[in-house]
C-alpha atoms as one frame of an Amber mdcrd trajectory, in Angstrom:
protein
   6.914  -9.537  -8.175   9.688  -9.059  -6.035   9.474 -10.509  -2.628   8.599
  -6.344  -0.789   5.648  -6.260   1.006   2.916  -4.549   0.120   3.343  -1.435
   2.122   7.205  -0.529   1.164   6.081  -0.918  -2.619   3.393   1.553  -1.948
   5.860   3.770  -0.208   8.180   3.420  -3.392   5.531   3.968  -6.312   4.502
   7.008  -4.122   8.549   8.167  -3.492   7.973   7.708   0.370  11.567   7.798
   2.180  12.174   5.144   4.590  13.491   5.971   8.286  16.300   4.813   9.757
  15.406   2.372  12.588  19.033   2.346  15.461  16.662   0.647  18.098  19.223
  -2.562  17.880  22.497  -0.607  17.869  24.455  -0.680  20.856  26.160   2.189
  21.040  24.501   6.071  21.192  25.065   7.280  17.423  22.044   9.961  17.975
  23.990  12.585  16.029  25.439  10.349  13.474  22.210   8.071  12.762  22.715
   8.130   9.054  25.531   6.941   9.285  24.870   3.988  11.508  25.643   0.782
   9.801  23.548  -1.106  13.028  20.396   0.961  12.032  17.596  -0.517   8.913
  15.499   1.303   6.868  11.977   1.292   7.617   8.685   2.408   5.585   5.587
   2.992   6.917   3.545  -0.255   7.854   0.170   0.104   5.941  -0.934  -2.904
   6.441  -1.426  -2.689  10.726  -0.356   0.701  11.859  -2.192   2.776   8.552
  -4.272   0.660   6.764  -7.353   2.758   8.561  -5.719   6.497   7.729  -4.774
   4.878   4.105  -8.560   2.917   3.696 -10.287   7.105   4.756  -8.183   8.544
   1.994  -8.479   6.164  -0.233 -12.415   6.245  -0.334 -13.081   9.598   0.569
 -10.920  10.991  -2.849 -14.428  12.217  -4.887 -15.416   9.454  -7.360 -13.384
   6.926  -5.703 -14.598   3.813  -4.433 -14.256  -0.150  -3.013 -15.796  -2.953
  -2.999 -15.319  -6.702  -3.218 -17.382  -9.801  -4.418 -18.271 -12.706  -5.218
 -17.733 -13.320  -9.241 -18.757 -16.386 -10.807 -16.193 -17.839 -13.989 -18.412
 -20.002 -15.585 -15.088 -21.895 -17.221 -14.155 -22.956 -13.735 -18.031 -23.785
 -12.814 -16.623 -21.789  -9.018 -16.828 -18.146  -7.427 -13.765 -16.368  -6.933
 -13.593 -13.589  -4.778 -12.776  -9.783  -6.775 -11.922  -6.845  -4.940 -11.949
  -3.288  -6.649 -10.988  -0.223  -7.032 -12.703   2.067  -9.009 -11.507   5.430
 -10.195 -12.127   8.153 -13.406  -8.819   6.767 -14.179  -9.305   3.220 -14.713
 -10.247  -0.292 -12.656  -8.047  -2.012 -10.280  -8.601  -5.263  -8.961  -7.192
  -7.899  -7.060  -8.420 -12.133  -6.272  -6.563 -11.582  -2.774  -8.451 -13.475
  -0.055  -7.019 -11.585   2.329  -9.267  -8.094   2.128  -6.390  -6.403   3.173
  -3.414  -7.481   1.233  -6.648  -7.104  -1.808  -7.096  -3.630  -0.643  -3.220
  -2.881  -0.664  -3.019  -4.530  -4.096  -5.423  -2.447  -5.309  -3.859   1.063
  -4.541  -0.416  -0.098  -5.253  -1.644  -1.149  -9.014  -3.249   2.610  -8.764
  -0.437   4.780  -7.381   2.187   3.012 -10.273  -0.721   4.180 -12.883  -1.590
   7.584 -11.146   0.950  10.165  -9.752  -1.742  11.972  -8.746  -2.742   9.429
  -6.062   0.581   8.535  -5.689   1.783  12.414  -4.374  -1.698  12.631  -2.525
  -0.525   9.966  -0.197   3.395  10.825  -0.489   1.408  13.918   1.478  -0.164
  12.297   4.413   1.975  12.311   7.944   1.998   8.152   8.313   3.690   6.453
  11.262   7.087   3.864  10.932
């Protein structure tokens, strides 16, 4: 895994293009912004701005369900938190204890394998 955040990974897997943010640009370059070297590429943020919309989209797809539970691991005599996104194509799991990151991790694993889900997310209107 790379150091990219989950939002960027989801965007790349869904082929969502980043937008150019020129807020720190020292000169007005509205007409040539795409060529501006000061701007940075920004992906939609699924951890904050777009989380509720993505969660609603994924959990309202027919036959998709997401849940978090405690699982007993007998080998280490302990419980672990496990989150699972279940789809007709398969189950995607995360052991991340942060529920938002666990959900996004499951979504990322899903969109890598399920192109229909990736296309559904790509068609959404996401805030940058």
